[in-house]
Coordinates of C-alpha atoms in Angstrom, one line a residue:
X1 CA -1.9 -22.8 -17.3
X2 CA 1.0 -20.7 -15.9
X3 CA -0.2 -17.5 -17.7
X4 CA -3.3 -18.0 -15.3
X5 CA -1.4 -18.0 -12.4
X6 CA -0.1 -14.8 -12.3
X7 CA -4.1 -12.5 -12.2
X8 CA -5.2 -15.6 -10.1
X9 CA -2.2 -14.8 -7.0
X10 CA -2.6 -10.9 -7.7
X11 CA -6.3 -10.6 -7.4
X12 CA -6.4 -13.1 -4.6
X13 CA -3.3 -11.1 -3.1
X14 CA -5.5 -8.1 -3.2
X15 CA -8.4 -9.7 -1.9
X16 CA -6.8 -10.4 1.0
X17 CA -5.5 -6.8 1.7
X18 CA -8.7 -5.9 1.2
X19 CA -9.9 -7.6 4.1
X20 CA -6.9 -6.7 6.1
X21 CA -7.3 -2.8 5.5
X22 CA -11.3 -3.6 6.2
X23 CA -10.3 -5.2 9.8
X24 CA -8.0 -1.4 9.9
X25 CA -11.1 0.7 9.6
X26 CA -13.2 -1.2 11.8
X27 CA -10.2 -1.1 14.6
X28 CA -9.7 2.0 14.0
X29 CA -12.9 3.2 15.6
X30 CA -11.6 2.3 19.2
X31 CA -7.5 0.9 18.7
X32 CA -5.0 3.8 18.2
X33 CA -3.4 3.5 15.0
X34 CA -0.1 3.2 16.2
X35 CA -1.2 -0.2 18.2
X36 CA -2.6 -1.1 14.6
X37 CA 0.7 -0.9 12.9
X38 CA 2.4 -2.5 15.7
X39 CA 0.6 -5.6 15.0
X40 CA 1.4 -5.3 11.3
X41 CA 4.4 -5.3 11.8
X42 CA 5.2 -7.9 14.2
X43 CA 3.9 -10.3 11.7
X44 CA 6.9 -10.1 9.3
X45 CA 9.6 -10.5 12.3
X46 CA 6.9 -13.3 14.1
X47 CA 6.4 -15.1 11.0
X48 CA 9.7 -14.6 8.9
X49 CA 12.3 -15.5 11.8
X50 CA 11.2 -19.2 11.9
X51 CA 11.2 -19.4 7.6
X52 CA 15.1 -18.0 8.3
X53 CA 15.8 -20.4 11.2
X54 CA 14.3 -23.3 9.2
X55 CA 15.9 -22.7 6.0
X56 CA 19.4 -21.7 7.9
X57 CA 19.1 -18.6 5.5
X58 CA 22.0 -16.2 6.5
X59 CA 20.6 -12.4 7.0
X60 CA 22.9 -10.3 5.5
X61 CA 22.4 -6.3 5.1
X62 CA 24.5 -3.8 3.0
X63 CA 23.1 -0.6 3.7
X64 CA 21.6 0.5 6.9
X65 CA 21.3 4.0 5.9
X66 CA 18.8 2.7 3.0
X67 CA 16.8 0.3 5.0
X68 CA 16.2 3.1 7.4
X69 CA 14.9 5.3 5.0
X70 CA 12.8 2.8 4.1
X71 CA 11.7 2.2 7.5
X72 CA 10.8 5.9 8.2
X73 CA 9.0 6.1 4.6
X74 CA 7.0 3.0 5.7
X75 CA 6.1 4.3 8.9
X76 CA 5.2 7.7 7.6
X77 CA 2.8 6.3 4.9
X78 CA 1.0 3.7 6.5
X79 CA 0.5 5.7 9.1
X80 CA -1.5 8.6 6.5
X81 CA -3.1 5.3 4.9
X82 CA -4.8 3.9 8.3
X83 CA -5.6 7.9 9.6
X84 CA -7.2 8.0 6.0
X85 CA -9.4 5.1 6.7
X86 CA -10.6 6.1 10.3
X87 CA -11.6 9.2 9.1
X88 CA -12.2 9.3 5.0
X89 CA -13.9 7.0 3.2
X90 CA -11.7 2.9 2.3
X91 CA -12.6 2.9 -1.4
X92 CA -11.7 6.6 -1.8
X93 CA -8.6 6.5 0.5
X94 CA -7.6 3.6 -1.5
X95 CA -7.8 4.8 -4.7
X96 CA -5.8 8.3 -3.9
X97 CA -3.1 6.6 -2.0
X98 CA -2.6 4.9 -5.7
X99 CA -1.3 8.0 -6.6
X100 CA 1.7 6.8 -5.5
X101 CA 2.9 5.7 -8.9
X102 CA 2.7 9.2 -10.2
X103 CA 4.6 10.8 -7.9
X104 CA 7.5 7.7 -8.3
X105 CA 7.0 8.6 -11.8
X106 CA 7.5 12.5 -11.8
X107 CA 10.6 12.0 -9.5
X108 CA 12.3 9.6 -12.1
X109 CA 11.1 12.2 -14.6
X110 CA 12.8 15.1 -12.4
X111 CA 15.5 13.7 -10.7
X112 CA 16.8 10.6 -13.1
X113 CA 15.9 12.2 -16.3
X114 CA 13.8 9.2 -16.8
X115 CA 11.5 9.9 -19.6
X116 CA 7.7 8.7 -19.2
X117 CA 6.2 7.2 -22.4
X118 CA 3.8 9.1 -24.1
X119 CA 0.2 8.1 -23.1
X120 CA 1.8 8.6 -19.8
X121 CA 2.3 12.2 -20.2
X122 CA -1.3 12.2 -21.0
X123 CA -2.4 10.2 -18.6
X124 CA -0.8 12.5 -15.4
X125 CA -3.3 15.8 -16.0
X126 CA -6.1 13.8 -16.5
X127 CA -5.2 12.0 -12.5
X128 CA -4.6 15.5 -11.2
X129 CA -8.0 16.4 -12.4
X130 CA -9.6 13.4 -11.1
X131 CA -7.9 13.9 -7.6
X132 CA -9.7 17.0 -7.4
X133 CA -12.9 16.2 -8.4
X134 CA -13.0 13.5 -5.8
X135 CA -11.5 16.2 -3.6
X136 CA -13.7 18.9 -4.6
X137 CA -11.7 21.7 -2.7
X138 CA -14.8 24.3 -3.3
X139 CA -16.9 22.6 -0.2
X140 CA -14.2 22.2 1.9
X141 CA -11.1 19.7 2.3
X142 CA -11.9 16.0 4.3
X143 CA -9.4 15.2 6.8
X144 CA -9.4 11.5 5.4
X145 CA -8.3 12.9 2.0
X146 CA -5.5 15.1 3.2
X147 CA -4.1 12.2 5.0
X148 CA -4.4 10.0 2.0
X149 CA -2.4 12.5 -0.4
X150 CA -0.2 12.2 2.1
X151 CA 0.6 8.8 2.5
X152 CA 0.7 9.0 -1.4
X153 CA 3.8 11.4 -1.7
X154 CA 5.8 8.9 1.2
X155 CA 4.3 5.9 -0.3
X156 CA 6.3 6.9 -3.1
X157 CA 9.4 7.1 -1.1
X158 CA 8.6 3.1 0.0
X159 CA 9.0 2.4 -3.9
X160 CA 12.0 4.5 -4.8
X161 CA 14.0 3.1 -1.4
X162 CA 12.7 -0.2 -2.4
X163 CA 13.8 -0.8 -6.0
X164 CA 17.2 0.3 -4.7
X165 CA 17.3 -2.6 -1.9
X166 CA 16.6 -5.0 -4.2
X167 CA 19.3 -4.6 -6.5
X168 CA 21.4 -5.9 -3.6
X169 CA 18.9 -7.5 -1.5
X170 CA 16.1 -10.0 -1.4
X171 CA 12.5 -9.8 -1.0
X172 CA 12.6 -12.0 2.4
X173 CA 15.3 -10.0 4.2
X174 CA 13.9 -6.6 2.7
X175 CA 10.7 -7.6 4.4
X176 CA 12.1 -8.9 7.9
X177 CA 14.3 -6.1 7.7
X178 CA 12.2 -3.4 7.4
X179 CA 9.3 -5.1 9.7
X180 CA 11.6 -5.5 12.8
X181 CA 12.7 -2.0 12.5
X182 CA 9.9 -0.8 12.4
X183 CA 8.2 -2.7 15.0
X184 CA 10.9 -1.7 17.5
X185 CA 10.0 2.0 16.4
X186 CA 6.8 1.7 16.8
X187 CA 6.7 0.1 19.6
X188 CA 8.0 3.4 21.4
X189 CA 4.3 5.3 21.6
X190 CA 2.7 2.1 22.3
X191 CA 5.2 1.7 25.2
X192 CA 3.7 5.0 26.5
X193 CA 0.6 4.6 26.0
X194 CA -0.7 1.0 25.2
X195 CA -4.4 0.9 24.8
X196 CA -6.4 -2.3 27.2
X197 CA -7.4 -4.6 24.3
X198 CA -10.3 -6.7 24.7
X199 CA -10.5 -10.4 23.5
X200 CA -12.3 -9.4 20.3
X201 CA -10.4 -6.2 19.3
X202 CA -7.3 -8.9 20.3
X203 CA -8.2 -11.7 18.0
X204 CA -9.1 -9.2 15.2
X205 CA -5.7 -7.2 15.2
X206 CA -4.0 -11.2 14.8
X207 CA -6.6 -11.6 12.2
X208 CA -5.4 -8.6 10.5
X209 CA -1.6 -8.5 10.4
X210 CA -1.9 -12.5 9.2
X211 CA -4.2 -11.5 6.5
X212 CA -2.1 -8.8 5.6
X213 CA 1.0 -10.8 5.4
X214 CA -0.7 -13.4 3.1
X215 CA -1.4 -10.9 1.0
X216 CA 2.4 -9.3 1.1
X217 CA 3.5 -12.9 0.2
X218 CA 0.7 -13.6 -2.7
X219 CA 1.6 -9.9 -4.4
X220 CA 5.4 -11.2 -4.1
X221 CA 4.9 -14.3 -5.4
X222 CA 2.8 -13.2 -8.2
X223 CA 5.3 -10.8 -9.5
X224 CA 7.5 -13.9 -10.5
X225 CA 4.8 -14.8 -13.0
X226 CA 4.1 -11.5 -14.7
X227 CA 6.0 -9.0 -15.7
X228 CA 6.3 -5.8 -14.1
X229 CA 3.7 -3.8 -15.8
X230 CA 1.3 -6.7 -15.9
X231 CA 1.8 -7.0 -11.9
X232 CA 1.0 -3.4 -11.7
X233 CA -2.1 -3.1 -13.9
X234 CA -3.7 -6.7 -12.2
X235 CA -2.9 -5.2 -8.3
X236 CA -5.2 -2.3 -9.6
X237 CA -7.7 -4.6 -8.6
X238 CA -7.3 -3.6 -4.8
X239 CA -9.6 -0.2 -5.8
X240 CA -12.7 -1.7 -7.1
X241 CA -12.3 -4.3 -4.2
X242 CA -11.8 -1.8 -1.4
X243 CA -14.7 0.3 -2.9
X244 CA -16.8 -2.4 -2.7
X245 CA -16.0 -3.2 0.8
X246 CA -16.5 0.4 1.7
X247 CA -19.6 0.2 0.5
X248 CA -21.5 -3.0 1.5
X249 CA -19.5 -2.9 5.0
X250 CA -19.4 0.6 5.9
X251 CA -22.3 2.0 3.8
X252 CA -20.2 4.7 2.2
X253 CA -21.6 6.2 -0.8
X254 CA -20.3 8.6 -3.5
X255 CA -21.7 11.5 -5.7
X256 CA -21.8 11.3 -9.6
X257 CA -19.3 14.0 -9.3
X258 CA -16.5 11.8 -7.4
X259 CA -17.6 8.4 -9.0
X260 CA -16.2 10.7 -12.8
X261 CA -13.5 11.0 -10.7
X262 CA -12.4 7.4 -9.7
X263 CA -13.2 6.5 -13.2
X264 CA -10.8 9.1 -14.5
X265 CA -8.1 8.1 -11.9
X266 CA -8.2 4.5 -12.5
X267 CA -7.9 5.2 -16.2
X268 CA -4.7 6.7 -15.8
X269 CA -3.2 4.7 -13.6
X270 CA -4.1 1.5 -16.2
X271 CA -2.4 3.5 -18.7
X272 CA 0.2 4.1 -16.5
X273 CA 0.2 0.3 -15.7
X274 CA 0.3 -0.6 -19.1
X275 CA 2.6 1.5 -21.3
X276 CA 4.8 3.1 -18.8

């Protein structure tokens, strides 16, 4: 039974991102992003400090410097990913801000003479040429796009600061790390500016972060059970979900063009998933 329980966490993981980002692009239409992320990221500081306190866990941190580019990598993409979703399309902002594993991939290729496995080096053009049929550059560029190519590139960033913290530190205090820091940052424009919340866009932001960090703590868990390119191939599953949402809750629809070019995407990034 233990081989199931590794797709089962992931996909459930996933399911509930999917209904966290969902809650993002419906709050998006009248709470700043910025008050958005702040509620994200309260929930690792509100909901981690009590696990530490409970379990008397000692928080120990070795490299500042790291954590904080971390921090301003997190920041920077998830800010791209939620401007993506209030103005682009969740399925299609999804699915580029995937990307993410090719642009880890071709830094490891540049900068640590890491070679990528063969399919892999096939696999790369045929993204690029699925990015821009989705983008189709020849009508014009959609500001949702731009922003998630964006969050892409820094996203990347998240992963290559991240595998380095965890050779020396684990997931909890990478999490409640990062999270405080960045709430305290964050907090900053919302001090300037904090938007009057009503009792419904209040209870859904709650909603939100808490779904969110159930899902951050499924997608952990389930990486114990798999290995890592089984883990990477199953949280694939967040790009049909998301386009599904996008379509039966925000009636977004897609030419035969860009639907080639999803398909083509998420065929590389499975063969990424899978042989890289």
């Amino acid at each position: 039974m233990q081989r199931y329980y590794a797709p089962f966490i992931l996909i459930t993981g996933n399911f509930f991102f999917t209904i966290s980002f969902s809650l993002v692009k419906l709050l998006a239409i009248s709470v700043p992003v910025e008050t958005i992320m702040l509620f994200r990221f309260l929930a690792g500081p509100v909901y981690l400090i009590p696990y530490f306190l409970i379990k008397k866990k000692q928080l120990k941190v070795n490299s500042y410097p790291l954590f904080f580019l971390r921090v301003f990598f997190g920041i920077s993409a998830m800010s791209c990913l939620f401007m993506s979703f209030k103005y682009g399309q969740i399925g299609k902002s999804m699915l580029i801000f995937e990307c993410s594993t090719i642009w880890t991939l071709l830094y490891g290729y540049i900068y640590k003479k890491n070679i990528p496995h063969k399919y892999t080096f096939y696999a790369i053009p045929l993204a690029f040429f699925g990015i821009y049929l989705i983008l189709q550059p020849s009508y014009g560029y959609n500001i949702g796009d731009i922003y998630a190519i964006a969050g892409s590139i820094l996203n990347a960033g998240v992963y290559i600061t991240l595998k380095e913290l965890r050779n020396s530190h684990d997931t909890t205090t990478v999490v409640l790390i990062s999270y405080l820091i960045s709430s305290v940052i964050i907090s900053v424009p919302n001090a300037l500016n904090f938007p009057i919340l009503d009792i419904q866009s209040f209870v859904l932001l709650i909603l939100m972060c808490s779904i969110g960090f159930i899902g951050q703590c499924l997608m952990t868990l389930g990486f114990k059970f798999a290995t890592a390119g089984i883990s990477s191939l199953l949280m694939l599953s967040i790009i049909p979900l998301t386009t599904i949402s996008g379509i039966i809750i925000f009636n977004e629809t897609y030419t035969s063009i860009i639907w080639f070019g999803i398909f083509l995407i998420s065929l590389s990034l499975f063969i990424i998933g899978k042989w890289q």
